[in-house]
C-alpha cells in the first residue's frame, strides 16, 4: 500500500474511509468513535476498505473529495489528486514574495481539479484567476468545483495547451503544477498512481517537457515584478542542471514537500533560457 494522496499513513486513511462510508464529518471528534453502526453501514465500510486494498485505488477517489488549502475539492480519475505544497504558499497569500494587495490577475497552469485557482481566489478576493488545462475532462471537474465554491465570476476556465489560448493577457502571478514525471520514474510509481490521468503526470523521457515550455514562455505573460511559481517535484535536480544560469529560489514549507521554484519576470528576461 502507498500513502501519499492526502494522507501519509494507514490509520488516517482508514479513518477517512470509515467516516465517509458512514456519512460522518471528518472533524467530529472522539465522540464519533463511540457511535454504534448497523449491519448495512458496516458492509459499506468493509466494501470501501476492501476496494482500497484490493484495487489500490487512492482513498480520495473512493470518497470523491479531498481538501486543498482549506477548500473542499471534488476529485475523480479525470484529475490528479491535489497534494501540492503550493497550498501552504497560497495560504500565506504568497508573502513575502509579493504584496498581496497589488495582485489583480493570477494564472493557474494545468489547473486539473481547479484546486489552486480556487484557493487563490479565496485568499485574494480582489484577484481574478484564469485556470487553464489541456484536458476537457479535467476542466469538467474544475467547473464543478468552481461552481460549488461560487467563484464563477472570478475564476475563468480555459482549455489551452500551456499559454497558447491566452492571447495578450498578463498576470501578477503565474502558478504552475505541470506534469513532471520522467519515463523511468513513471514506470516505477506505486499502483495507486495508475488510477490518475497519465496526461497529468508524464512529461517525456526526462520529465522536463512541460517545464521547458513554461520557463521559455512565461515572461511574456507576466507583469513587471510578476512571479512565476512552478512545482517540479523530483525533477528538481534535472531542472537545476539544465538551467544553471537561472537564479531559482527553491521554496521551503513547514508542512513538508519541496521541488517548487520561484522566479521573477525580470529574472526570466535577464537570462538565456537555453538549457546547457
mmCIF file with all atom_site columns, C-alpha atoms in Angstrom, residues 4-223:
data_model
loop_
_atom_site.group_PDB
_atom_site.id
_atom_site.type_symbol
_atom_site.label_atom_id
_atom_site.label_alt_id
_atom_site.label_comp_id
_atom_site.label_asym_id
_atom_site.label_entity_id
_atom_site.label_seq_id
_atom_site.pdbx_PDB_ins_code
_atom_site.Cartn_x
_atom_site.Cartn_y
_atom_site.Cartn_z
_atom_site.occupancy
_atom_site.B_iso_or_equiv
_atom_site.pdbx_formal_charge
_atom_site.auth_seq_id
_atom_site.auth_comp_id
_atom_site.auth_asym_id
_atom_site.auth_atom_id
_atom_site.pdbx_PDB_model_num
ATOM 1   C CA . UNK A 1 4   ? 0.594   9.992  -0.418  1.00 0.00 ? 4   UNK A CA 1
ATOM 2   C CA . UNK A 1 5   ? -2.666  11.212 -1.913  1.00 0.00 ? 5   UNK A CA 1
ATOM 3   C CA . UNK A 1 6   ? -3.851  13.214 1.070   1.00 0.00 ? 6   UNK A CA 1
ATOM 4   C CA . UNK A 1 7   ? -2.634  11.107 3.986   1.00 0.00 ? 7   UNK A CA 1
ATOM 5   C CA . UNK A 1 8   ? 0.733   9.574  4.856   1.00 0.00 ? 8   UNK A CA 1
ATOM 6   C CA . UNK A 1 9   ? -0.326  6.619  6.999   1.00 0.00 ? 9   UNK A CA 1
ATOM 7   C CA . UNK A 1 10  ? -2.850  3.777  7.147   1.00 0.00 ? 10  UNK A CA 1
ATOM 8   C CA . UNK A 1 11  ? -4.595  4.948  10.327  1.00 0.00 ? 11  UNK A CA 1
ATOM 9   C CA . UNK A 1 12  ? -5.601  8.365  8.998   1.00 0.00 ? 12  UNK A CA 1
ATOM 10  C CA . UNK A 1 13  ? -6.636  6.930  5.664   1.00 0.00 ? 13  UNK A CA 1
ATOM 11  C CA . UNK A 1 14  ? -8.765  4.227  7.283   1.00 0.00 ? 14  UNK A CA 1
ATOM 12  C CA . UNK A 1 15  ? -10.447 6.850  9.447   1.00 0.00 ? 15  UNK A CA 1
ATOM 13  C CA . UNK A 1 16  ? -11.256 8.969  6.384   1.00 0.00 ? 16  UNK A CA 1
ATOM 14  C CA . UNK A 1 17  ? -12.773 5.991  4.573   1.00 0.00 ? 17  UNK A CA 1
ATOM 15  C CA . UNK A 1 18  ? -14.810 4.850  7.573   1.00 0.00 ? 18  UNK A CA 1
ATOM 16  C CA . UNK A 1 19  ? -16.218 8.300  8.268   1.00 0.00 ? 19  UNK A CA 1
ATOM 17  C CA . UNK A 1 20  ? -17.097 8.745  4.594   1.00 0.00 ? 20  UNK A CA 1
ATOM 18  C CA . UNK A 1 21  ? -18.848 5.375  4.418   1.00 0.00 ? 21  UNK A CA 1
ATOM 19  C CA . UNK A 1 22  ? -20.892 6.274  7.498   1.00 0.00 ? 22  UNK A CA 1
ATOM 20  C CA . UNK A 1 23  ? -21.712 9.775  6.293   1.00 0.00 ? 23  UNK A CA 1
ATOM 21  C CA . UNK A 1 24  ? -19.984 11.371 9.275   1.00 0.00 ? 24  UNK A CA 1
ATOM 22  C CA . UNK A 1 25  ? -17.967 14.622 9.313   1.00 0.00 ? 25  UNK A CA 1
ATOM 23  C CA . UNK A 1 26  ? -14.169 14.334 9.225   1.00 0.00 ? 26  UNK A CA 1
ATOM 24  C CA . UNK A 1 27  ? -13.736 16.608 12.256  1.00 0.00 ? 27  UNK A CA 1
ATOM 25  C CA . UNK A 1 28  ? -16.393 15.240 14.559  1.00 0.00 ? 28  UNK A CA 1
ATOM 26  C CA . UNK A 1 29  ? -14.080 14.458 17.479  1.00 0.00 ? 29  UNK A CA 1
ATOM 27  C CA . UNK A 1 30  ? -13.698 11.424 19.715  1.00 0.00 ? 30  UNK A CA 1
ATOM 28  C CA . UNK A 1 31  ? -17.448 11.108 20.328  1.00 0.00 ? 31  UNK A CA 1
ATOM 29  C CA . UNK A 1 32  ? -17.876 9.722  16.812  1.00 0.00 ? 32  UNK A CA 1
ATOM 30  C CA . UNK A 1 33  ? -15.904 6.601  17.706  1.00 0.00 ? 33  UNK A CA 1
ATOM 31  C CA . UNK A 1 34  ? -18.435 5.630  20.390  1.00 0.00 ? 34  UNK A CA 1
ATOM 32  C CA . UNK A 1 35  ? -21.338 5.502  17.968  1.00 0.00 ? 35  UNK A CA 1
ATOM 33  C CA . UNK A 1 36  ? -22.873 2.178  17.029  1.00 0.00 ? 36  UNK A CA 1
ATOM 34  C CA . UNK A 1 37  ? -23.396 1.263  13.389  1.00 0.00 ? 37  UNK A CA 1
ATOM 35  C CA . UNK A 1 38  ? -25.917 -1.092 11.865  1.00 0.00 ? 38  UNK A CA 1
ATOM 36  C CA . UNK A 1 39  ? -25.168 -4.034 9.591   1.00 0.00 ? 39  UNK A CA 1
ATOM 37  C CA . UNK A 1 40  ? -25.717 -2.097 6.374   1.00 0.00 ? 40  UNK A CA 1
ATOM 38  C CA . UNK A 1 41  ? -23.314 0.629  7.451   1.00 0.00 ? 41  UNK A CA 1
ATOM 39  C CA . UNK A 1 42  ? -20.712 -1.937 8.430   1.00 0.00 ? 42  UNK A CA 1
ATOM 40  C CA . UNK A 1 43  ? -20.983 -3.529 4.984   1.00 0.00 ? 43  UNK A CA 1
ATOM 41  C CA . UNK A 1 44  ? -20.381 -0.144 3.339   1.00 0.00 ? 44  UNK A CA 1
ATOM 42  C CA . UNK A 1 45  ? -17.249 0.336  5.414   1.00 0.00 ? 45  UNK A CA 1
ATOM 43  C CA . UNK A 1 46  ? -15.900 -3.137 4.647   1.00 0.00 ? 46  UNK A CA 1
ATOM 44  C CA . UNK A 1 47  ? -16.591 -2.773 0.928   1.00 0.00 ? 47  UNK A CA 1
ATOM 45  C CA . UNK A 1 48  ? -14.798 0.566  0.768   1.00 0.00 ? 48  UNK A CA 1
ATOM 46  C CA . UNK A 1 49  ? -11.773 -0.704 2.673   1.00 0.00 ? 49  UNK A CA 1
ATOM 47  C CA . UNK A 1 50  ? -11.666 -3.826 0.515   1.00 0.00 ? 50  UNK A CA 1
ATOM 48  C CA . UNK A 1 51  ? -11.552 -1.744 -2.669  1.00 0.00 ? 51  UNK A CA 1
ATOM 49  C CA . UNK A 1 52  ? -8.723  0.381  -1.264  1.00 0.00 ? 52  UNK A CA 1
ATOM 50  C CA . UNK A 1 53  ? -6.692  -2.753 -0.503  1.00 0.00 ? 53  UNK A CA 1
ATOM 51  C CA . UNK A 1 54  ? -7.628  -4.939 -3.455  1.00 0.00 ? 54  UNK A CA 1
ATOM 52  C CA . UNK A 1 55  ? -7.686  -2.378 -6.270  1.00 0.00 ? 55  UNK A CA 1
ATOM 53  C CA . UNK A 1 56  ? -5.142  0.070  -4.798  1.00 0.00 ? 56  UNK A CA 1
ATOM 54  C CA . UNK A 1 57  ? -7.487  2.965  -5.563  1.00 0.00 ? 57  UNK A CA 1
ATOM 55  C CA . UNK A 1 58  ? -6.413  6.166  -3.778  1.00 0.00 ? 58  UNK A CA 1
ATOM 56  C CA . UNK A 1 59  ? -8.767  6.987  -0.921  1.00 0.00 ? 59  UNK A CA 1
ATOM 57  C CA . UNK A 1 60  ? -9.671  10.381 -2.381  1.00 0.00 ? 60  UNK A CA 1
ATOM 58  C CA . UNK A 1 61  ? -11.111 8.696  -5.473  1.00 0.00 ? 61  UNK A CA 1
ATOM 59  C CA . UNK A 1 62  ? -13.157 6.367  -3.285  1.00 0.00 ? 62  UNK A CA 1
ATOM 60  C CA . UNK A 1 63  ? -14.623 9.243  -1.285  1.00 0.00 ? 63  UNK A CA 1
ATOM 61  C CA . UNK A 1 64  ? -14.759 11.652 -4.224  1.00 0.00 ? 64  UNK A CA 1
ATOM 62  C CA . UNK A 1 65  ? -13.414 14.524 -2.147  1.00 0.00 ? 65  UNK A CA 1
ATOM 63  C CA . UNK A 1 66  ? -10.204 15.937 -0.741  1.00 0.00 ? 66  UNK A CA 1
ATOM 64  C CA . UNK A 1 67  ? -9.044  19.192 0.834   1.00 0.00 ? 67  UNK A CA 1
ATOM 65  C CA . UNK A 1 68  ? -6.628  21.798 -0.502  1.00 0.00 ? 68  UNK A CA 1
ATOM 66  C CA . UNK A 1 69  ? -5.656  24.994 1.329   1.00 0.00 ? 69  UNK A CA 1
ATOM 67  C CA . UNK A 1 70  ? -8.793  24.644 3.431   1.00 0.00 ? 70  UNK A CA 1
ATOM 68  C CA . UNK A 1 71  ? -11.098 24.217 0.437   1.00 0.00 ? 71  UNK A CA 1
ATOM 69  C CA . UNK A 1 72  ? -13.190 21.105 -0.166  1.00 0.00 ? 72  UNK A CA 1
ATOM 70  C CA . UNK A 1 73  ? -12.386 19.812 -3.649  1.00 0.00 ? 73  UNK A CA 1
ATOM 71  C CA . UNK A 1 74  ? -14.278 17.147 -5.594  1.00 0.00 ? 74  UNK A CA 1
ATOM 72  C CA . UNK A 1 75  ? -11.997 14.689 -7.390  1.00 0.00 ? 75  UNK A CA 1
ATOM 73  C CA . UNK A 1 76  ? -12.294 11.636 -9.608  1.00 0.00 ? 76  UNK A CA 1
ATOM 74  C CA . UNK A 1 77  ? -9.957  9.819  -12.035 1.00 0.00 ? 77  UNK A CA 1
ATOM 75  C CA . UNK A 1 78  ? -10.289 12.629 -14.589 1.00 0.00 ? 78  UNK A CA 1
ATOM 76  C CA . UNK A 1 79  ? -7.964  14.764 -12.452 1.00 0.00 ? 79  UNK A CA 1
ATOM 77  C CA . UNK A 1 80  ? -4.841  14.455 -10.355 1.00 0.00 ? 80  UNK A CA 1
ATOM 78  C CA . UNK A 1 81  ? -5.479  14.277 -6.610  1.00 0.00 ? 81  UNK A CA 1
ATOM 79  C CA . UNK A 1 82  ? -4.389  17.646 -5.118  1.00 0.00 ? 82  UNK A CA 1
ATOM 80  C CA . UNK A 1 83  ? -1.325  17.324 -2.885  1.00 0.00 ? 83  UNK A CA 1
ATOM 81  C CA . UNK A 1 84  ? 0.930   20.226 -3.839  1.00 0.00 ? 84  UNK A CA 1
ATOM 82  C CA . UNK A 1 85  ? 2.902   22.036 -1.125  1.00 0.00 ? 85  UNK A CA 1
ATOM 83  C CA . UNK A 1 86  ? 1.987   25.207 -3.020  1.00 0.00 ? 86  UNK A CA 1
ATOM 84  C CA . UNK A 1 87  ? -1.162  25.170 -0.851  1.00 0.00 ? 87  UNK A CA 1
ATOM 85  C CA . UNK A 1 88  ? 0.933   26.474 2.041   1.00 0.00 ? 88  UNK A CA 1
ATOM 86  C CA . UNK A 1 89  ? 2.247   29.365 -0.057  1.00 0.00 ? 89  UNK A CA 1
ATOM 87  C CA . UNK A 1 90  ? -1.280  30.270 -1.130  1.00 0.00 ? 90  UNK A CA 1
ATOM 88  C CA . UNK A 1 91  ? -2.458  30.234 2.491   1.00 0.00 ? 91  UNK A CA 1
ATOM 89  C CA . UNK A 1 92  ? 0.273   32.812 3.193   1.00 0.00 ? 92  UNK A CA 1
ATOM 90  C CA . UNK A 1 93  ? -1.073  34.907 0.276   1.00 0.00 ? 93  UNK A CA 1
ATOM 91  C CA . UNK A 1 94  ? 2.290   34.481 -1.466  1.00 0.00 ? 94  UNK A CA 1
ATOM 92  C CA . UNK A 1 95  ? 4.047   36.551 1.199   1.00 0.00 ? 95  UNK A CA 1
ATOM 93  C CA . UNK A 1 96  ? 6.802   37.620 1.463   1.00 0.00 ? 96  UNK A CA 1
ATOM 94  C CA . UNK A 1 97  ? 7.415   37.305 -2.280  1.00 0.00 ? 97  UNK A CA 1
ATOM 95  C CA . UNK A 1 98  ? 4.763   39.776 -3.409  1.00 0.00 ? 98  UNK A CA 1
ATOM 96  C CA . UNK A 1 99  ? 2.472   42.375 -1.871  1.00 0.00 ? 99  UNK A CA 1
ATOM 97  C CA . UNK A 1 100 ? -0.916  40.597 -1.822  1.00 0.00 ? 100 UNK A CA 1
ATOM 98  C CA . UNK A 1 101 ? -2.790  43.901 -2.050  1.00 0.00 ? 101 UNK A CA 1
ATOM 99  C CA . UNK A 1 102 ? -1.438  44.571 -5.547  1.00 0.00 ? 102 UNK A CA 1
ATOM 100 C CA . UNK A 1 103 ? -2.335  41.166 -7.016  1.00 0.00 ? 103 UNK A CA 1
ATOM 101 C CA . UNK A 1 104 ? -5.159  41.514 -9.531  1.00 0.00 ? 104 UNK A CA 1
ATOM 102 C CA . UNK A 1 105 ? -4.600  38.726 -12.056 1.00 0.00 ? 105 UNK A CA 1
ATOM 103 C CA . UNK A 1 106 ? -3.395  35.148 -11.485 1.00 0.00 ? 106 UNK A CA 1
ATOM 104 C CA . UNK A 1 107 ? -2.842  32.334 -13.971 1.00 0.00 ? 107 UNK A CA 1
ATOM 105 C CA . UNK A 1 108 ? -3.086  28.676 -12.908 1.00 0.00 ? 108 UNK A CA 1
ATOM 106 C CA . UNK A 1 109 ? -1.331  26.473 -15.478 1.00 0.00 ? 109 UNK A CA 1
ATOM 107 C CA . UNK A 1 110 ? -2.546  22.868 -15.502 1.00 0.00 ? 110 UNK A CA 1
ATOM 108 C CA . UNK A 1 111 ? -5.470  23.516 -13.204 1.00 0.00 ? 111 UNK A CA 1
ATOM 109 C CA . UNK A 1 112 ? -6.792  19.929 -13.070 1.00 0.00 ? 112 UNK A CA 1
ATOM 110 C CA . UNK A 1 113 ? -9.481  19.946 -10.377 1.00 0.00 ? 113 UNK A CA 1
ATOM 111 C CA . UNK A 1 114 ? -9.233  23.729 -10.109 1.00 0.00 ? 114 UNK A CA 1
ATOM 112 C CA . UNK A 1 115 ? -7.819  23.493 -6.589  1.00 0.00 ? 115 UNK A CA 1
ATOM 113 C CA . UNK A 1 116 ? -5.035  26.070 -6.993  1.00 0.00 ? 116 UNK A CA 1
ATOM 114 C CA . UNK A 1 117 ? -7.272  28.553 -8.823  1.00 0.00 ? 117 UNK A CA 1
ATOM 115 C CA . UNK A 1 118 ? -9.996  28.211 -6.202  1.00 0.00 ? 118 UNK A CA 1
ATOM 116 C CA . UNK A 1 119 ? -7.561  28.544 -3.299  1.00 0.00 ? 119 UNK A CA 1
ATOM 117 C CA . UNK A 1 120 ? -6.030  31.675 -4.859  1.00 0.00 ? 120 UNK A CA 1
ATOM 118 C CA . UNK A 1 121 ? -9.440  33.263 -5.391  1.00 0.00 ? 121 UNK A CA 1
ATOM 119 C CA . UNK A 1 122 ? -10.435 32.513 -1.785  1.00 0.00 ? 122 UNK A CA 1
ATOM 120 C CA . UNK A 1 123 ? -7.387  34.138 -0.181  1.00 0.00 ? 123 UNK A CA 1
ATOM 121 C CA . UNK A 1 124 ? -7.096  37.050 -2.643  1.00 0.00 ? 124 UNK A CA 1
ATOM 122 C CA . UNK A 1 125 ? -10.671 38.298 -3.073  1.00 0.00 ? 125 UNK A CA 1
ATOM 123 C CA . UNK A 1 126 ? -9.635  41.202 -5.323  1.00 0.00 ? 126 UNK A CA 1
ATOM 124 C CA . UNK A 1 127 ? -7.925  38.922 -7.814  1.00 0.00 ? 127 UNK A CA 1
ATOM 125 C CA . UNK A 1 128 ? -9.302  37.281 -10.927 1.00 0.00 ? 128 UNK A CA 1
ATOM 126 C CA . UNK A 1 129 ? -7.913  33.899 -11.888 1.00 0.00 ? 129 UNK A CA 1
ATOM 127 C CA . UNK A 1 130 ? -7.538  32.269 -15.284 1.00 0.00 ? 130 UNK A CA 1
ATOM 128 C CA . UNK A 1 131 ? -7.268  28.480 -14.937 1.00 0.00 ? 131 UNK A CA 1
ATOM 129 C CA . UNK A 1 132 ? -6.015  26.578 -17.970 1.00 0.00 ? 132 UNK A CA 1
ATOM 130 C CA . UNK A 1 133 ? -5.742  22.903 -18.823 1.00 0.00 ? 133 UNK A CA 1
ATOM 131 C CA . UNK A 1 134 ? -5.297  20.903 -21.993 1.00 0.00 ? 134 UNK A CA 1
ATOM 132 C CA . UNK A 1 135 ? -7.774  18.238 -20.817 1.00 0.00 ? 135 UNK A CA 1
ATOM 133 C CA . UNK A 1 136 ? -11.505 18.892 -21.390 1.00 0.00 ? 136 UNK A CA 1
ATOM 134 C CA . UNK A 1 137 ? -12.269 16.128 -18.885 1.00 0.00 ? 137 UNK A CA 1
ATOM 135 C CA . UNK A 1 138 ? -10.243 17.873 -16.191 1.00 0.00 ? 138 UNK A CA 1
ATOM 136 C CA . UNK A 1 139 ? -11.980 21.159 -16.958 1.00 0.00 ? 139 UNK A CA 1
ATOM 137 C CA . UNK A 1 140 ? -15.347 19.476 -16.363 1.00 0.00 ? 140 UNK A CA 1
ATOM 138 C CA . UNK A 1 141 ? -14.253 18.638 -12.820 1.00 0.00 ? 141 UNK A CA 1
ATOM 139 C CA . UNK A 1 142 ? -12.787 22.105 -12.316 1.00 0.00 ? 142 UNK A CA 1
ATOM 140 C CA . UNK A 1 143 ? -16.055 23.659 -13.482 1.00 0.00 ? 143 UNK A CA 1
ATOM 141 C CA . UNK A 1 144 ? -17.955 21.645 -10.871 1.00 0.00 ? 144 UNK A CA 1
ATOM 142 C CA . UNK A 1 145 ? -15.607 22.807 -8.115  1.00 0.00 ? 145 UNK A CA 1
ATOM 143 C CA . UNK A 1 146 ? -15.678 26.444 -9.195  1.00 0.00 ? 146 UNK A CA 1
ATOM 144 C CA . UNK A 1 147 ? -19.471 26.354 -9.214  1.00 0.00 ? 147 UNK A CA 1
ATOM 145 C CA . UNK A 1 148 ? -19.642 24.761 -5.762  1.00 0.00 ? 148 UNK A CA 1
ATOM 146 C CA . UNK A 1 149 ? -17.411 27.476 -4.357  1.00 0.00 ? 149 UNK A CA 1
ATOM 147 C CA . UNK A 1 150 ? -19.489 30.162 -6.126  1.00 0.00 ? 150 UNK A CA 1
ATOM 148 C CA . UNK A 1 151 ? -16.436 31.617 -7.833  1.00 0.00 ? 151 UNK A CA 1
ATOM 149 C CA . UNK A 1 152 ? -17.695 31.600 -11.406 1.00 0.00 ? 152 UNK A CA 1
ATOM 150 C CA . UNK A 1 153 ? -17.362 35.383 -11.711 1.00 0.00 ? 153 UNK A CA 1
ATOM 151 C CA . UNK A 1 154 ? -13.706 35.408 -10.685 1.00 0.00 ? 154 UNK A CA 1
ATOM 152 C CA . UNK A 1 155 ? -12.306 32.084 -11.907 1.00 0.00 ? 155 UNK A CA 1
ATOM 153 C CA . UNK A 1 156 ? -12.308 31.637 -15.674 1.00 0.00 ? 156 UNK A CA 1
ATOM 154 C CA . UNK A 1 157 ? -11.645 28.149 -17.060 1.00 0.00 ? 157 UNK A CA 1
ATOM 155 C CA . UNK A 1 158 ? -9.883  27.942 -20.425 1.00 0.00 ? 158 UNK A CA 1
ATOM 156 C CA . UNK A 1 159 ? -8.847  24.966 -22.498 1.00 0.00 ? 159 UNK A CA 1
ATOM 157 C CA . UNK A 1 160 ? -5.281  25.685 -23.520 1.00 0.00 ? 160 UNK A CA 1
ATOM 158 C CA . UNK A 1 161 ? -2.054  23.848 -24.293 1.00 0.00 ? 161 UNK A CA 1
ATOM 159 C CA . UNK A 1 162 ? 0.180   25.831 -21.957 1.00 0.00 ? 162 UNK A CA 1
ATOM 160 C CA . UNK A 1 163 ? -0.153  29.523 -22.934 1.00 0.00 ? 163 UNK A CA 1
ATOM 161 C CA . UNK A 1 164 ? -1.495  29.056 -26.467 1.00 0.00 ? 164 UNK A CA 1
ATOM 162 C CA . UNK A 1 165 ? -5.057  30.311 -25.861 1.00 0.00 ? 165 UNK A CA 1
ATOM 163 C CA . UNK A 1 166 ? -4.241  33.335 -23.694 1.00 0.00 ? 166 UNK A CA 1
ATOM 164 C CA . UNK A 1 167 ? -3.639  35.984 -26.360 1.00 0.00 ? 167 UNK A CA 1
ATOM 165 C CA . UNK A 1 168 ? -2.023  39.081 -24.855 1.00 0.00 ? 168 UNK A CA 1
ATOM 166 C CA . UNK A 1 169 ? -3.211  38.529 -21.264 1.00 0.00 ? 169 UNK A CA 1
ATOM 167 C CA . UNK A 1 170 ? -0.727  39.293 -18.482 1.00 0.00 ? 170 UNK A CA 1
ATOM 168 C CA . UNK A 1 171 ? -0.626  38.320 -14.824 1.00 0.00 ? 171 UNK A CA 1
ATOM 169 C CA . UNK A 1 172 ? 0.861   39.314 -11.484 1.00 0.00 ? 172 UNK A CA 1
ATOM 170 C CA . UNK A 1 173 ? 1.389   35.651 -10.561 1.00 0.00 ? 173 UNK A CA 1
ATOM 171 C CA . UNK A 1 174 ? 1.643   32.514 -12.661 1.00 0.00 ? 174 UNK A CA 1
ATOM 172 C CA . UNK A 1 175 ? 1.350   29.285 -10.686 1.00 0.00 ? 175 UNK A CA 1
ATOM 173 C CA . UNK A 1 176 ? 2.058   26.002 -12.462 1.00 0.00 ? 176 UNK A CA 1
ATOM 174 C CA . UNK A 1 177 ? 1.818   22.418 -11.266 1.00 0.00 ? 177 UNK A CA 1
ATOM 175 C CA . UNK A 1 178 ? 2.562   20.771 -14.612 1.00 0.00 ? 178 UNK A CA 1
ATOM 176 C CA . UNK A 1 179 ? 3.373   17.146 -15.463 1.00 0.00 ? 179 UNK A CA 1
ATOM 177 C CA . UNK A 1 180 ? 6.959   16.460 -14.388 1.00 0.00 ? 180 UNK A CA 1
ATOM 178 C CA . UNK A 1 181 ? 7.384   12.686 -14.164 1.00 0.00 ? 181 UNK A CA 1
ATOM 179 C CA . UNK A 1 182 ? 10.042  11.163 -16.400 1.00 0.00 ? 182 UNK A CA 1
ATOM 180 C CA . UNK A 1 183 ? 9.610   7.838  -18.192 1.00 0.00 ? 183 UNK A CA 1
ATOM 181 C CA . UNK A 1 184 ? 11.752  5.797  -15.805 1.00 0.00 ? 184 UNK A CA 1
ATOM 182 C CA . UNK A 1 185 ? 10.116  7.225  -12.690 1.00 0.00 ? 185 UNK A CA 1
ATOM 183 C CA . UNK A 1 186 ? 6.652   6.787  -14.197 1.00 0.00 ? 186 UNK A CA 1
ATOM 184 C CA . UNK A 1 187 ? 7.256   3.071  -14.766 1.00 0.00 ? 187 UNK A CA 1
ATOM 185 C CA . UNK A 1 188 ? 8.284   2.639  -11.123 1.00 0.00 ? 188 UNK A CA 1
ATOM 186 C CA . UNK A 1 189 ? 5.397   4.506  -9.486  1.00 0.00 ? 189 UNK A CA 1
ATOM 187 C CA . UNK A 1 190 ? 3.191   2.593  -6.997  1.00 0.00 ? 190 UNK A CA 1
ATOM 188 C CA . UNK A 1 191 ? -0.072  1.142  -8.382  1.00 0.00 ? 191 UNK A CA 1
ATOM 189 C CA . UNK A 1 192 ? -2.124  3.966  -6.844  1.00 0.00 ? 192 UNK A CA 1
ATOM 190 C CA . UNK A 1 193 ? -0.772  6.356  -9.469  1.00 0.00 ? 193 UNK A CA 1
ATOM 191 C CA . UNK A 1 194 ? -2.116  4.228  -12.313 1.00 0.00 ? 194 UNK A CA 1
ATOM 192 C CA . UNK A 1 195 ? -5.604  5.455  -11.403 1.00 0.00 ? 195 UNK A CA 1
ATOM 193 C CA . UNK A 1 196 ? -4.574  9.055  -12.060 1.00 0.00 ? 196 UNK A CA 1
ATOM 194 C CA . UNK A 1 197 ? -4.625  10.559 -15.582 1.00 0.00 ? 197 UNK A CA 1
ATOM 195 C CA . UNK A 1 198 ? -1.331  9.866  -17.325 1.00 0.00 ? 198 UNK A CA 1
ATOM 196 C CA . UNK A 1 199 ? -1.591  13.240 -19.052 1.00 0.00 ? 199 UNK A CA 1
ATOM 197 C CA . UNK A 1 200 ? -1.221  14.953 -15.670 1.00 0.00 ? 200 UNK A CA 1
ATOM 198 C CA . UNK A 1 201 ? 1.924   13.010 -14.753 1.00 0.00 ? 201 UNK A CA 1
ATOM 199 C CA . UNK A 1 202 ? 4.012   12.081 -17.792 1.00 0.00 ? 202 UNK A CA 1
ATOM 200 C CA . UNK A 1 203 ? 6.391   14.705 -19.208 1.00 0.00 ? 203 UNK A CA 1
ATOM 201 C CA . UNK A 1 204 ? 8.657   12.919 -21.649 1.00 0.00 ? 204 UNK A CA 1
ATOM 202 C CA . UNK A 1 205 ? 11.786  10.909 -21.051 1.00 0.00 ? 205 UNK A CA 1
ATOM 203 C CA . UNK A 1 206 ? 13.333  13.334 -18.557 1.00 0.00 ? 206 UNK A CA 1
ATOM 204 C CA . UNK A 1 207 ? 10.179  14.854 -17.039 1.00 0.00 ? 207 UNK A CA 1
ATOM 205 C CA . UNK A 1 208 ? 11.075  18.313 -18.368 1.00 0.00 ? 208 UNK A CA 1
ATOM 206 C CA . UNK A 1 209 ? 8.835   18.653 -21.436 1.00 0.00 ? 209 UNK A CA 1
ATOM 207 C CA . UNK A 1 210 ? 6.239   20.925 -19.806 1.00 0.00 ? 210 UNK A CA 1
ATOM 208 C CA . UNK A 1 211 ? 8.665   22.771 -17.527 1.00 0.00 ? 211 UNK A CA 1
ATOM 209 C CA . UNK A 1 212 ? 10.775  23.684 -20.564 1.00 0.00 ? 212 UNK A CA 1
ATOM 210 C CA . UNK A 1 213 ? 7.817   25.400 -22.256 1.00 0.00 ? 213 UNK A CA 1
ATOM 211 C CA . UNK A 1 214 ? 6.837   27.263 -19.088 1.00 0.00 ? 214 UNK A CA 1
ATOM 212 C CA . UNK A 1 215 ? 10.344  28.620 -18.471 1.00 0.00 ? 215 UNK A CA 1
ATOM 213 C CA . UNK A 1 216 ? 10.695  29.655 -22.103 1.00 0.00 ? 216 UNK A CA 1
ATOM 214 C CA . UNK A 1 217 ? 7.347   31.447 -22.453 1.00 0.00 ? 217 UNK A CA 1
ATOM 215 C CA . UNK A 1 218 ? 6.172   32.639 -19.038 1.00 0.00 ? 218 UNK A CA 1
ATOM 216 C CA . UNK A 1 219 ? 7.956   36.016 -19.052 1.00 0.00 ? 219 UNK A CA 1
ATOM 217 C CA . UNK A 1 220 ? 5.790   37.427 -21.836 1.00 0.00 ? 220 UNK A CA 1
ATOM 218 C CA . UNK A 1 221 ? 2.666   36.729 -19.744 1.00 0.00 ? 221 UNK A CA 1
ATOM 219 C CA . UNK A 1 222 ? 3.995   38.272 -16.529 1.00 0.00 ? 222 UNK A CA 1
ATOM 220 C CA . UNK A 1 223 ? 3.555   41.881 -15.486 1.00 0.00 ? 223 UNK A CA 1
#
